[in-house]
Structures are given as C-alpha cells and as structure tokens.
PDB file of C-alpha atoms in Angstrom:
ATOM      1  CA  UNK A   1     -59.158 -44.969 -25.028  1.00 54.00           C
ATOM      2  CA  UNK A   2     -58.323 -48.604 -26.653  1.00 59.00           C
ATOM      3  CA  UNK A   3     -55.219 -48.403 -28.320  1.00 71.00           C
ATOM      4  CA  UNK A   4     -52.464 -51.995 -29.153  1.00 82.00           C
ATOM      5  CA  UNK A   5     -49.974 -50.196 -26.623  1.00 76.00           C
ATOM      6  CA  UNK A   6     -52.928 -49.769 -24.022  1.00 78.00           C
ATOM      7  CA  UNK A   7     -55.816 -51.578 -22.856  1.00 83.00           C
ATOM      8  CA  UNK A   8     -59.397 -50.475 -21.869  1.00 82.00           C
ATOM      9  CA  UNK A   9     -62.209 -52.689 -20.456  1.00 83.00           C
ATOM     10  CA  UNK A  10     -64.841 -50.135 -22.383  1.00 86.00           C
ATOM     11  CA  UNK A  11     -65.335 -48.922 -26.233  1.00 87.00           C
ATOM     12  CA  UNK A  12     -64.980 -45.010 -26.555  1.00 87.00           C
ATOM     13  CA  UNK A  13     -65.677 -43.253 -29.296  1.00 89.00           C
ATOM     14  CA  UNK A  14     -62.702 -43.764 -31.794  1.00 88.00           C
ATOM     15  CA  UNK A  15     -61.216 -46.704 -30.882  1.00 90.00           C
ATOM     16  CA  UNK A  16     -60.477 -49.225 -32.955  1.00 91.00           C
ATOM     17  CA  UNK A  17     -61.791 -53.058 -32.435  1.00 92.00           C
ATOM     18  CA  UNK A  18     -62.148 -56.452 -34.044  1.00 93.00           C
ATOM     19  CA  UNK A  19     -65.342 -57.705 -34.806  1.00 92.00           C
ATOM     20  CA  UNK A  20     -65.311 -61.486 -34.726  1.00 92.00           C
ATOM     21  CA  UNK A  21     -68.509 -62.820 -36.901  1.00 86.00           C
ATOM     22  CA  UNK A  22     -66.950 -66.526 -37.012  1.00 81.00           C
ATOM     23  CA  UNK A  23     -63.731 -68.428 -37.174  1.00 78.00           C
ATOM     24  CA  UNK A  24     -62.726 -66.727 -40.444  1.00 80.00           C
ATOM     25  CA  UNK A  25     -64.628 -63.584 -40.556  1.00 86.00           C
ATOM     26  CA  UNK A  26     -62.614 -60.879 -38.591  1.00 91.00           C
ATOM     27  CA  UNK A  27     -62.600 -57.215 -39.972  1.00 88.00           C
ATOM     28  CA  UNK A  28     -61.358 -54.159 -38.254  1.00 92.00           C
ATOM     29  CA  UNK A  29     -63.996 -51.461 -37.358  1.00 91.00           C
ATOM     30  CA  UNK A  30     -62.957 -47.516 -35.678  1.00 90.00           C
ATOM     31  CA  UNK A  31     -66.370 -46.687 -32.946  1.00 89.00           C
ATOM     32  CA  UNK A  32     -68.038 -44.240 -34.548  1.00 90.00           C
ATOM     33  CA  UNK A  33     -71.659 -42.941 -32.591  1.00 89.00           C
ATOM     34  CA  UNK A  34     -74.485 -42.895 -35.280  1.00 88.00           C
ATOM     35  CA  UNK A  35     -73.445 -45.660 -36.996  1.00 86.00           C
ATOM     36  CA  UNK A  36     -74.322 -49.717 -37.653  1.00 86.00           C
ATOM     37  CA  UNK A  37     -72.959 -52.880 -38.650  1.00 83.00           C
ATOM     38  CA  UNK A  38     -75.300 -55.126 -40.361  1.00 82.00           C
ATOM     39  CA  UNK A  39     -75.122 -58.808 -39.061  1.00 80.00           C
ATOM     40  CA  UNK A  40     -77.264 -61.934 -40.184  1.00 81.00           C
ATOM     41  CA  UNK A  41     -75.256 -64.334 -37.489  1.00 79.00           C
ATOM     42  CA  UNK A  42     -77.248 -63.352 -34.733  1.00 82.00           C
ATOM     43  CA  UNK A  43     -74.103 -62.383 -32.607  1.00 85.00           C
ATOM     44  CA  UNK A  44     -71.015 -60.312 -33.148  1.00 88.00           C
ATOM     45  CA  UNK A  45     -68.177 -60.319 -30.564  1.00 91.00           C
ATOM     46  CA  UNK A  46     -66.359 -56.744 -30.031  1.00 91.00           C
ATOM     47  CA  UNK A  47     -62.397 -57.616 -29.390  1.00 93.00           C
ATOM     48  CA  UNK A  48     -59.471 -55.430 -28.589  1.00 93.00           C
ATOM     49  CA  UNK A  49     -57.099 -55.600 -31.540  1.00 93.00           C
ATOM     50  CA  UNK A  50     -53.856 -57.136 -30.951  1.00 94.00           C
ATOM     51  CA  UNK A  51     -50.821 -58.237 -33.933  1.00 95.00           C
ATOM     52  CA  UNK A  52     -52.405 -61.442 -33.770  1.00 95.00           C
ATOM     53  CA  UNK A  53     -55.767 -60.390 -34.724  1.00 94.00           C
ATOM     54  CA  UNK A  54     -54.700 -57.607 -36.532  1.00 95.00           C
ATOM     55  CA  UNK A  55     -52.812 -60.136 -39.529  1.00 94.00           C
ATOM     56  CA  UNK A  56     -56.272 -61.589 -39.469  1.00 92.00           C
ATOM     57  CA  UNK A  57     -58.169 -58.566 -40.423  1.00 93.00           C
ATOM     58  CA  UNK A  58     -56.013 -55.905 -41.765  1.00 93.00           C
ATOM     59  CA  UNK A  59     -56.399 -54.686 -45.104  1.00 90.00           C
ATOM     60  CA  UNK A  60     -54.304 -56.549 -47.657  1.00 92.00           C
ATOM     61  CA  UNK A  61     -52.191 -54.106 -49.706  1.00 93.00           C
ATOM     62  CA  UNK A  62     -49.006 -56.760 -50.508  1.00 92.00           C
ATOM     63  CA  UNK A  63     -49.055 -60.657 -49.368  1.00 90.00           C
ATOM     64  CA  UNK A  64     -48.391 -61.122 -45.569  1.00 92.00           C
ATOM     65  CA  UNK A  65     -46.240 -63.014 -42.722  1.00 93.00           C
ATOM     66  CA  UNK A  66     -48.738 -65.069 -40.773  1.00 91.00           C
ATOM     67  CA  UNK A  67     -47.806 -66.186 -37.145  1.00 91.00           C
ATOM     68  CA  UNK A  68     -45.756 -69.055 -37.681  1.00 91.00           C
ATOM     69  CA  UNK A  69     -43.084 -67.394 -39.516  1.00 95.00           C
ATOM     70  CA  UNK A  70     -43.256 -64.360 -37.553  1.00 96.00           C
ATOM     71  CA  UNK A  71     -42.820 -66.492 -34.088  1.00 96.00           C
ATOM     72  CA  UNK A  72     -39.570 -68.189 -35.170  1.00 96.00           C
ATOM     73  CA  UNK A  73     -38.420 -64.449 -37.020  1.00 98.00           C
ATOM     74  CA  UNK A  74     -39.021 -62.849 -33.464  1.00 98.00           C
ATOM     75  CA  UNK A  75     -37.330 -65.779 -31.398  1.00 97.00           C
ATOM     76  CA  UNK A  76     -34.143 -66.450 -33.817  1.00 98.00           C
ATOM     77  CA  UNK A  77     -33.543 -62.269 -34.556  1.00 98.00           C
ATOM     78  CA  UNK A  78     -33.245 -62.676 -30.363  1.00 98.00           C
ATOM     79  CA  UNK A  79     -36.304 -59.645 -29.930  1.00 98.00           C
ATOM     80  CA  UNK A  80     -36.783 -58.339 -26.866  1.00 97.00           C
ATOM     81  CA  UNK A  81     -38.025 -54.875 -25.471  1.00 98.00           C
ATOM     82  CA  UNK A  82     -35.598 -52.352 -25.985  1.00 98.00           C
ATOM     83  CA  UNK A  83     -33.998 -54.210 -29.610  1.00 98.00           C
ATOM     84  CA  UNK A  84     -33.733 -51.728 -32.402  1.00 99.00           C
ATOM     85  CA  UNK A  85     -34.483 -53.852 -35.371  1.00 99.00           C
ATOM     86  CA  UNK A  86     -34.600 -52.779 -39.183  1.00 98.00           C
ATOM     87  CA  UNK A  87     -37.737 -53.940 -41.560  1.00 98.00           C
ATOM     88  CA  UNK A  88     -37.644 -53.801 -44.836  1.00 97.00           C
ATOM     89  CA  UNK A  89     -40.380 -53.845 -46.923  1.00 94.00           C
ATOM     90  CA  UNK A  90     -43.127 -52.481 -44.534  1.00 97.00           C
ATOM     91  CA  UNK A  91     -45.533 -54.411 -46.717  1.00 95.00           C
ATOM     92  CA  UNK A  92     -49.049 -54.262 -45.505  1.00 95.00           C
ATOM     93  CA  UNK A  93     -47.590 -53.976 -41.773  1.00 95.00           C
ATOM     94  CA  UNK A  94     -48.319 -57.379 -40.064  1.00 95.00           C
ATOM     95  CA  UNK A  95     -45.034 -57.936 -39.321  1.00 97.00           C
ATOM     96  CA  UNK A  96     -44.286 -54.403 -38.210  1.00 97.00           C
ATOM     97  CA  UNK A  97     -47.463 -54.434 -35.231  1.00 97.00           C
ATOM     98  CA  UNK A  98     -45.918 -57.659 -34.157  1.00 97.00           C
ATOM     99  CA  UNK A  99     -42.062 -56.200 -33.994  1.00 98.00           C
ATOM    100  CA  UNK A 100     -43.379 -53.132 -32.272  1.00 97.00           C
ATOM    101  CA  UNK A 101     -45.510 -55.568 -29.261  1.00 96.00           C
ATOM    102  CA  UNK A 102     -41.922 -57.192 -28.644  1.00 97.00           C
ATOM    103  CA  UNK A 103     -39.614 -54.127 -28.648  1.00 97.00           C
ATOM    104  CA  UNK A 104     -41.890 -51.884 -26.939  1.00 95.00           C
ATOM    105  CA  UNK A 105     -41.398 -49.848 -24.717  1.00 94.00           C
ATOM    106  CA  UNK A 106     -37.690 -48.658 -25.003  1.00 97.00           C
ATOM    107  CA  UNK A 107     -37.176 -50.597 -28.251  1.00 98.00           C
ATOM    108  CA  UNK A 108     -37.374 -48.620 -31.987  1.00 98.00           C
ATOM    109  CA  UNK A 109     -38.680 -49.793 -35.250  1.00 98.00           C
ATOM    110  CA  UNK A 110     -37.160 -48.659 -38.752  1.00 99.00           C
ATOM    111  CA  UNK A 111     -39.466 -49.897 -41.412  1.00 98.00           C
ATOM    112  CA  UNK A 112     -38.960 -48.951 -44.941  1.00 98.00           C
ATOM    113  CA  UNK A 113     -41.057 -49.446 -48.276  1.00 98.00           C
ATOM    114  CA  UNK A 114     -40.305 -48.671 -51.977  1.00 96.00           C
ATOM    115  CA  UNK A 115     -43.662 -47.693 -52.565  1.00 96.00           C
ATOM    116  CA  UNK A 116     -44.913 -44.485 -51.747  1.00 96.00           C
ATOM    117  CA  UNK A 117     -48.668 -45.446 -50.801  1.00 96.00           C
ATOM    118  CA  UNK A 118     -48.416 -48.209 -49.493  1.00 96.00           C
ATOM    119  CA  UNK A 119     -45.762 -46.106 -47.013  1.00 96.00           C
ATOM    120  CA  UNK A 120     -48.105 -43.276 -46.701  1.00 97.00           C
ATOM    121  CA  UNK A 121     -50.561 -46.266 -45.444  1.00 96.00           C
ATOM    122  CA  UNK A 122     -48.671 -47.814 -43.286  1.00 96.00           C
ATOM    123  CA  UNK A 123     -47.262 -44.413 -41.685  1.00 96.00           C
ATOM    124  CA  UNK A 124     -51.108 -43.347 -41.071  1.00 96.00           C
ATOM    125  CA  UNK A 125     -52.370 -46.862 -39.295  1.00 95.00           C
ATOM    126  CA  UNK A 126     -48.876 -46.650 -37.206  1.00 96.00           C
ATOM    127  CA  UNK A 127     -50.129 -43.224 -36.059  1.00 94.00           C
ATOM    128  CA  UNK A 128     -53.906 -44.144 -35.953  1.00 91.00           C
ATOM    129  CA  UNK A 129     -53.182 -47.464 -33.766  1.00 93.00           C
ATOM    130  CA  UNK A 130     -50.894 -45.160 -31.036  1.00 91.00           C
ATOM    131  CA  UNK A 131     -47.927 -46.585 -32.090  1.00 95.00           C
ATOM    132  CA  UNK A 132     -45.606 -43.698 -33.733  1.00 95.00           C
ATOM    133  CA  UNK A 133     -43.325 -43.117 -31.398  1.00 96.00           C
ATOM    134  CA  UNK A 134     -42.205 -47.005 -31.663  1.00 97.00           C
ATOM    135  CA  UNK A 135     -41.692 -46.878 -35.679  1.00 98.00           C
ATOM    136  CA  UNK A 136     -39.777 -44.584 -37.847  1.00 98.00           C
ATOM    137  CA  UNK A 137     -41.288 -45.475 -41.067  1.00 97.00           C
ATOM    138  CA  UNK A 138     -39.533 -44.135 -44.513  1.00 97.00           C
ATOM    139  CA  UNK A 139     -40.656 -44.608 -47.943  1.00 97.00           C
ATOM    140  CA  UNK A 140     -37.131 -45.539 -49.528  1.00 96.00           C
ATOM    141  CA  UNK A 141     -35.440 -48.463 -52.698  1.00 97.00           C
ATOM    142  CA  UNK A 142     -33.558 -49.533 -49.990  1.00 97.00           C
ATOM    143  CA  UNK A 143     -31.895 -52.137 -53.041  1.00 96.00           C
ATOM    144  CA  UNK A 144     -30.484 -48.858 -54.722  1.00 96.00           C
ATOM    145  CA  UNK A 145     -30.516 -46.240 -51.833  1.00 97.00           C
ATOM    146  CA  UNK A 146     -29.628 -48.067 -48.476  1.00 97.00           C
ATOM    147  CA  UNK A 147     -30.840 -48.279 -45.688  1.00 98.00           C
ATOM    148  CA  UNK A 148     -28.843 -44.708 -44.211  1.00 97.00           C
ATOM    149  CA  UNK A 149     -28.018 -45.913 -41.200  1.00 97.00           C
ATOM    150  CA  UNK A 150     -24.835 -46.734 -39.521  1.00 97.00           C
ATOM    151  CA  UNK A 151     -24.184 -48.860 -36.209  1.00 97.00           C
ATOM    152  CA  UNK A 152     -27.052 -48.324 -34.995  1.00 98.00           C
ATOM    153  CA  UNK A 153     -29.893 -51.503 -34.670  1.00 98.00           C
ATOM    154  CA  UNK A 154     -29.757 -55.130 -32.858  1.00 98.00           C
ATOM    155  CA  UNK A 155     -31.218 -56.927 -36.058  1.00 99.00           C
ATOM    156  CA  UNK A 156     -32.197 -56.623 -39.427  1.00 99.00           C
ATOM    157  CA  UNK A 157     -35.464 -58.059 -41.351  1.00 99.00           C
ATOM    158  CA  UNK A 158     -35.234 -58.417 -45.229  1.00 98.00           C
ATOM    159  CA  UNK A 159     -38.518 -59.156 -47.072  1.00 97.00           C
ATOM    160  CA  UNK A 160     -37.584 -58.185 -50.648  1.00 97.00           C
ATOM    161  CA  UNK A 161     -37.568 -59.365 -54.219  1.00 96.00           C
ATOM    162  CA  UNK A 162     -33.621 -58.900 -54.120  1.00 97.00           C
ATOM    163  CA  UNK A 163     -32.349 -59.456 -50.742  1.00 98.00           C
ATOM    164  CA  UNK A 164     -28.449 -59.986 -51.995  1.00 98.00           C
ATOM    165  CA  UNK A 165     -28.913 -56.317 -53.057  1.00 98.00           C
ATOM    166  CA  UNK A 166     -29.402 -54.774 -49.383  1.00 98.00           C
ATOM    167  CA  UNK A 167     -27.110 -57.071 -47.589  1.00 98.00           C
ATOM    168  CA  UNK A 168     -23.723 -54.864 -47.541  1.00 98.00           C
ATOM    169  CA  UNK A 169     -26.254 -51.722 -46.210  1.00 98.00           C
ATOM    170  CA  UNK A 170     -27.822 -53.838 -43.794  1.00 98.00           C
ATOM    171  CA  UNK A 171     -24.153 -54.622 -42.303  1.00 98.00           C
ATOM    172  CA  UNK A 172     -23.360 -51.015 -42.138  1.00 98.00           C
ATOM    173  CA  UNK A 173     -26.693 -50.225 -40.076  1.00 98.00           C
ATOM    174  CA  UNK A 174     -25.869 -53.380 -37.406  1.00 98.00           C
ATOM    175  CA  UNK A 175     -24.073 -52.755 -34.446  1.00 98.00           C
ATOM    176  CA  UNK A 176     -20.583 -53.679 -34.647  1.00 96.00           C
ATOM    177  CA  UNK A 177     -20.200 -53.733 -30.719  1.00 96.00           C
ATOM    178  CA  UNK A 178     -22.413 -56.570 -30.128  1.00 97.00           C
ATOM    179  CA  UNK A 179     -23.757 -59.715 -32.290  1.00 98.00           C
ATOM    180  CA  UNK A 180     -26.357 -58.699 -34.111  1.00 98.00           C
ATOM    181  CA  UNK A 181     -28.902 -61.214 -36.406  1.00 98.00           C
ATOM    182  CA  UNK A 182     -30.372 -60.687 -39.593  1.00 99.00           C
ATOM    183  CA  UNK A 183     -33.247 -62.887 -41.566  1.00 99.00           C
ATOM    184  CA  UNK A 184     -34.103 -62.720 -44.875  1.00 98.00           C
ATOM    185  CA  UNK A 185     -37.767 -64.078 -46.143  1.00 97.00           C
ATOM    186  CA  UNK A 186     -38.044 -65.610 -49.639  1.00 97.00           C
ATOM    187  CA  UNK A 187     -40.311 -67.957 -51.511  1.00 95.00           C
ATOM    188  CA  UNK A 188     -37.661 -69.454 -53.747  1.00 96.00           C
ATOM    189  CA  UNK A 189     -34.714 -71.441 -53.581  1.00 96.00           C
ATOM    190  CA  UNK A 190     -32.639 -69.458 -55.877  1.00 97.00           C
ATOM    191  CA  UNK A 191     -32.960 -66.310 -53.639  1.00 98.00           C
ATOM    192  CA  UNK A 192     -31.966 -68.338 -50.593  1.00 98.00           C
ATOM    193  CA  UNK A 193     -28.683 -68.856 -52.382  1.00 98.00           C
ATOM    194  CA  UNK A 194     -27.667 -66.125 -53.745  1.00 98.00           C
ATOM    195  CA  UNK A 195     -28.369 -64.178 -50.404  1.00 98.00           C
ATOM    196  CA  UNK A 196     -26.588 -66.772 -48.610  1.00 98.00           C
ATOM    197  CA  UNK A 197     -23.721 -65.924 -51.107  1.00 98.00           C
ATOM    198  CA  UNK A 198     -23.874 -62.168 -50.284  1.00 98.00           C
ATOM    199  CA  UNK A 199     -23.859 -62.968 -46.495  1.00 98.00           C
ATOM    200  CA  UNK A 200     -20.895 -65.399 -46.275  1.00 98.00           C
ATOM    201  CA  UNK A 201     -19.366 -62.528 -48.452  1.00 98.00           C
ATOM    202  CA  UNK A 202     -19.512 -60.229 -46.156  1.00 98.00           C
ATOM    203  CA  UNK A 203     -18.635 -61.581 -43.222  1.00 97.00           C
ATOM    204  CA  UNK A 204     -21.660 -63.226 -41.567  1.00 98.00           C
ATOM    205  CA  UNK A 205     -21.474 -66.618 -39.932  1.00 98.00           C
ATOM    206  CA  UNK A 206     -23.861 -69.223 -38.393  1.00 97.00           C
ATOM    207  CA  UNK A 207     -25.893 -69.034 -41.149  1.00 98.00           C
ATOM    208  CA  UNK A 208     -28.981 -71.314 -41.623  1.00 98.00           C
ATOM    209  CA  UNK A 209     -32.104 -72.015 -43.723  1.00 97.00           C
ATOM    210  CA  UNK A 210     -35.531 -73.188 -42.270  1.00 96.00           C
ATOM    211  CA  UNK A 211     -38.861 -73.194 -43.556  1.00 94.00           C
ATOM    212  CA  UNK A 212     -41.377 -73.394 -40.958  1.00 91.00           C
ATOM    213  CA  UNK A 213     -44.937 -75.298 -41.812  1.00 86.00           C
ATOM    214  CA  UNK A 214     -48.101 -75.425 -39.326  1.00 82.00           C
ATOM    215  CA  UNK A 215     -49.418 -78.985 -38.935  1.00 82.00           C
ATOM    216  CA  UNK A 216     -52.883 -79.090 -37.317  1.00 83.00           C
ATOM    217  CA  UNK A 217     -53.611 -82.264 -35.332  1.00 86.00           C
ATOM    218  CA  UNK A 218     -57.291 -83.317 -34.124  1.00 87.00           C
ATOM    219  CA  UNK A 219     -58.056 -84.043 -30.867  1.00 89.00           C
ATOM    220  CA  UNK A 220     -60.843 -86.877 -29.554  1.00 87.00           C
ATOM    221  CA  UNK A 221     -62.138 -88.814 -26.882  1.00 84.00           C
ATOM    222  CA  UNK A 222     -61.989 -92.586 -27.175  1.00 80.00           C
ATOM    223  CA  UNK A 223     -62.954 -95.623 -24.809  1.00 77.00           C
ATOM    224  CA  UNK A 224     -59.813 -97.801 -24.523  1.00 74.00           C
ATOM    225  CA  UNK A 225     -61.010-101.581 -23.575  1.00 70.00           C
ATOM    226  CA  UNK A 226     -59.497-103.664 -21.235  1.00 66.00           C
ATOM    227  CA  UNK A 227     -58.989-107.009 -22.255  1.00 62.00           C
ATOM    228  CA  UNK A 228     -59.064-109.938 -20.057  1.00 59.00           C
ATOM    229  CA  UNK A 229     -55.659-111.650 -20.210  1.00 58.00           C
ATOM    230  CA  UNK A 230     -56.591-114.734 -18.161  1.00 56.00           C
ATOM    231  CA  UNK A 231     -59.706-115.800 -20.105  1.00 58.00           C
ATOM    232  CA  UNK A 232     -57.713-115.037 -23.188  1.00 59.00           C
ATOM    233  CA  UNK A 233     -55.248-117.292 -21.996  1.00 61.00           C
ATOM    234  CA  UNK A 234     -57.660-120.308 -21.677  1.00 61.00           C
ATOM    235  CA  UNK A 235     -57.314-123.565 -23.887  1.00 65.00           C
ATOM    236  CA  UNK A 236     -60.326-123.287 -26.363  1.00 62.00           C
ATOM    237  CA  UNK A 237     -61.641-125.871 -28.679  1.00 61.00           C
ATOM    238  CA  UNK A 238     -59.440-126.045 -31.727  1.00 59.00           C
ATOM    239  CA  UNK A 239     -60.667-123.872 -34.968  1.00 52.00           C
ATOM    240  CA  UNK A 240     -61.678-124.802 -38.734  1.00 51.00           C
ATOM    241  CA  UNK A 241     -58.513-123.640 -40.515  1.00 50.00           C
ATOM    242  CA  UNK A 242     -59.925-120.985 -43.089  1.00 46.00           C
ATOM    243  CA  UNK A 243     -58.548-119.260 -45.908  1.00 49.00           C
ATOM    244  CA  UNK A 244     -56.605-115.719 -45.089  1.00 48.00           C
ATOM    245  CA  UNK A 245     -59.220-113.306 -45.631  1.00 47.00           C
ATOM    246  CA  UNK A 246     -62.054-115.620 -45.195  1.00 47.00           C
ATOM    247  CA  UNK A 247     -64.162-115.810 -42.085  1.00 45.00           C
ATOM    248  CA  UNK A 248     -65.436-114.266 -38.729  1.00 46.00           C
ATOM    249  CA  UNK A 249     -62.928-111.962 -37.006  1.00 43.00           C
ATOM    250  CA  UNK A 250     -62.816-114.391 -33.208  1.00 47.00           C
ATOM    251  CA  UNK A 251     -64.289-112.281 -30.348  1.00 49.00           C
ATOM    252  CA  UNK A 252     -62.009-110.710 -27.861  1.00 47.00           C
ATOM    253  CA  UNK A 253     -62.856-111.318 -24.607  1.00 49.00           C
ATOM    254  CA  UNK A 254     -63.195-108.016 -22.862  1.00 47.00           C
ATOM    255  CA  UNK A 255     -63.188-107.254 -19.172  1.00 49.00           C
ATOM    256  CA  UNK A 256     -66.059-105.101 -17.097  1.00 57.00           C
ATOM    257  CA  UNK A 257     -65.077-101.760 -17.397  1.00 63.00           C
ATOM    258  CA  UNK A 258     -63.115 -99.343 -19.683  1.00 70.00           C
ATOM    259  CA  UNK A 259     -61.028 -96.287 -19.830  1.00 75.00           C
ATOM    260  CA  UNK A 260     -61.417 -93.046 -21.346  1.00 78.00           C
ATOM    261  CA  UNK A 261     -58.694 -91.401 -22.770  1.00 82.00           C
ATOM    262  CA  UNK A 262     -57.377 -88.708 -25.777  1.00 84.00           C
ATOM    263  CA  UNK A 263     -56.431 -89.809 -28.906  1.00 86.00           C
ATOM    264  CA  UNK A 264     -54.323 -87.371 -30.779  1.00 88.00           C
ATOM    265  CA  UNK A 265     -54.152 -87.623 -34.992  1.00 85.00           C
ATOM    266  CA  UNK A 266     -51.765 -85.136 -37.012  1.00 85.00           C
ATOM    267  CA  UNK A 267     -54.153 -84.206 -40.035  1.00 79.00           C
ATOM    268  CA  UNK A 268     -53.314 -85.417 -43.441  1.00 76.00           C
ATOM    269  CA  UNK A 269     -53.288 -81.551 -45.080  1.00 68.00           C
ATOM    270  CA  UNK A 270     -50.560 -79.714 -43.670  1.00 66.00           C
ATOM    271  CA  UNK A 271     -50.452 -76.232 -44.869  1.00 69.00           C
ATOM    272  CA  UNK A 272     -48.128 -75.299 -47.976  1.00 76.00           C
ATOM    273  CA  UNK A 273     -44.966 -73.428 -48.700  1.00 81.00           C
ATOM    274  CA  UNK A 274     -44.679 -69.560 -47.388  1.00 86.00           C
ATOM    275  CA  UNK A 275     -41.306 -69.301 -47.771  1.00 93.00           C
ATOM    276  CA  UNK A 276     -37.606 -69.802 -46.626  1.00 97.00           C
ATOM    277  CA  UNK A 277     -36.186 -68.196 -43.813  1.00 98.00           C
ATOM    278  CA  UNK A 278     -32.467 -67.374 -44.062  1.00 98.00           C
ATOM    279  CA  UNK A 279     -30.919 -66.552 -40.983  1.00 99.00           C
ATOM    280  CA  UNK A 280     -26.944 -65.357 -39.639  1.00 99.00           C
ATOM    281  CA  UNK A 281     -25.094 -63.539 -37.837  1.00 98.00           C
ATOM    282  CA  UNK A 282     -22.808 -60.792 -37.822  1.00 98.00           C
ATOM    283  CA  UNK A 283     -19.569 -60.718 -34.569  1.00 97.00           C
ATOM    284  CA  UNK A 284     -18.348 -57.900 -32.875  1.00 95.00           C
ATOM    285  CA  UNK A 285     -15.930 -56.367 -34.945  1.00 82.00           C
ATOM    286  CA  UNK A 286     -14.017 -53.601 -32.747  1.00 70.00           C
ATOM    287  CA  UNK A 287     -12.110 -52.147 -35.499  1.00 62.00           C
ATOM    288  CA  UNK A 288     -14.831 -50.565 -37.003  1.00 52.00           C
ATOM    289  CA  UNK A 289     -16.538 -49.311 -33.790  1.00 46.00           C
TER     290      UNK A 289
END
C-alpha cells in the first residue's frame, strides 16, 4: 500500500494518488475498483502524493503556505528528523505534511486549530495519509488557552491572526536546555511589530523579518556571432555625416561561424506579497530547566 511515509511502485485498492491532467490541474483521488474518472485530455498521469503535490491539490478549507515560504520556515526553524516542532493553526494542513516529511521518523508534530472542523479534518487526512503517529493534532484557542505544554519541542510555528497573543505560551512549551527557534507568518506590517514587541519582551534574540518572493526566469537558446575584429579594423571610405536617428544602421562584419549558447531573462511579473516571516530565537536558560 501507497502511503507519504511509504512508497509502492503499484496502485492497490485504497491508496491515495495525484492525478496530473496538466500543469495546473492536480486533484487528489483514493483507488477505488468500480469506479472512473472522466478525462477529455487524452492522458492522465497517476503520481504518488508527496507535501509538494499535496499543497497543489488538497482541498482548500483556510488560505495556504506554498513552497517558498515553507522551504525557508523548514531551513531557518533548523528541521531535521527527530525535531519536535509546534504548529499552530493546522489550517488546511500543507504546512503540517511538509513538517511531518522533515521530522519523520523519530521527530513529533503538535498542530493545533481553533476550529473544530476544520481539526476534525485535518485529524482524519493525518490518519487517512498513514501519518498519525507523527502528529498530535488538538482542536484548541491557543490565543486564550495555550498551547499546554512545557519544555518540551525544538521550534515553534505561529500562523495566527494574533501572534503577540501566543508568544509567552509558546516560550513555556520550548526547550529551555537547548536553542530553540520560533517563526511567526503574517500578511501585515503591523502584526510583524507588535509580535516582534512580544518577542524582544520575553526574552528572544536574533530576531529578523524576511519576506520571501519567487521570481521565475526564462530560459532560451541564442546564436552568439563572432565578429571579425581585423576587417572591422580596416580604414573604410569616409561616411555622409547624417542626422542622429537618420539613416542605415552600417553592417557588421561577421566572421564564418557562430556559437550557441543560453540566454537567461528574469521575467517582468514576479509573484506578489504572501506574507512576512518573523523569525528568533530563544537561549538556554538553565535556571528554569
């Protein structure tokens, strides 16, 4: 059976895949027998879901992290497998399928979310896709309520309206013993500071802001000329004077031969805003091991 923690060359009966109709048109799909998917394309390619193409397909219950913000989130919280890291909101789960891939297989997931069925969601798909005993996945206002844990994770992940509010409980749930990270994900400005405010007040340092945006560039082939520097060197008969802008553009004399090479071209329409990504972290304080 095809799971995200294990692979299978072959398609059994339950699994779930990604059908790929075009570059975007992916949708998620569990093998049932008995059953058909209606295509006018011609072609449909079967592939074995993984984070990446899960935040392509998966169904939207709140706006997403794509895979630009969640590659510099992973890199700056330090991830690796066995980090215990705490997520909160759970959202639509992109993020969480991505956190679980890095920690796995000795690593734990704590992923909370104010709303009940959107929790209720995610907890089914974590227990659907095979990864359950990864995530521990509570439906909890962790602004009012906390987090409820104490000295316990490697790094903490704030996507939330109010991200000042769940600072000092985020604190108590990073280890003290270590240096531990924490990142908080917001759209505006405003939230950026006063989070930055709550940090610095309690007692996190290195703290910075970055805001990460995908540029696309295009790639061609071009033929490069070589020009023939002797020849152009050569006294030639003296020209009419013309106006600027008026006239023939003079010939270049160009040697036999030419070279083909890559021409690379950042594209004009870089993709917008998705937020800013306040990072900092939090030293080893022994007395309150």
């Amino acid at each position: 059976m095809s799971t995200f923690e294990r692979y299978s060359a072959t398609i059994a009966e339950g699994d779930l895949a990604i059908l790929y109709r075009g570059h975007s048109d992916l949708y998620p799909i569990v093998i049932k027998s008995g059953e058909f998917v209606n295509n006018n394309k011609g072609y449909v390619i079967i592939l074995h879901p993984t984070p990446e193409l899960w935040t392509l397909s998966l169904p939207h219950r709140t706006q997403i992290l794509y895979q630009a913000d969640i590659s510099i989130i992973t890199s700056l919280l330090r991830l690796k497998p066995g980090s215990r890291v705490l997520e909160s909101g759970t959202g639509s789960g992109s993020f969480s399928h991505s956190l679980i891939r890095t920690i796995a297989p000795t690593g734990h997931l704590y992923t909370f979310e104010y709303h009940e069925g959107r929790a209720a969601e995610a907890k089914a798909e974590f227990e659907a896709h095979g990864l359950a005993q990864f995530v521990t996945s509570q439906c909890r206002d962790v602004c009012k309520d906390g987090f409820g844990l104490t000295n316990l994770v490697d790094a903490a992940f704030l996507d939330l309206p109010a991200p000042w509010e769940a600072v000092a409980s985020a604190k108590q749930a990073l280890r003290k013993d270590v240096a531990t990270r924490v990142c908080s994900f917001s759209p505006c400005i405003e939230q950026v500071a006063r989070t930055v405010e709550a940090l610095t007040q309690h007692g996190f340092t290195n703290i910075d802001m970055y805001e990460c945006l995908l540029r696309e560039h295009d790639v061609r082939n071009v033929t490069l000329h070589q020009v023939d520097v002797m020849r152009s060197l050569a006294p030639r008969p003296k020209a009419a004077a013309v106006r600027p802008g008026k006239g023939q553009e003079e010939d270049v004399p160009i040697a036999p031969g030419s070279v083909i090479t890559a021409l690379v071209r950042p594209r004009n329409d870089a993709r917008g805003h998705t937020s800013f990504l306040t990072f900092a972290t939090l030293l080893p304080q022994a007395d309150e091991q």
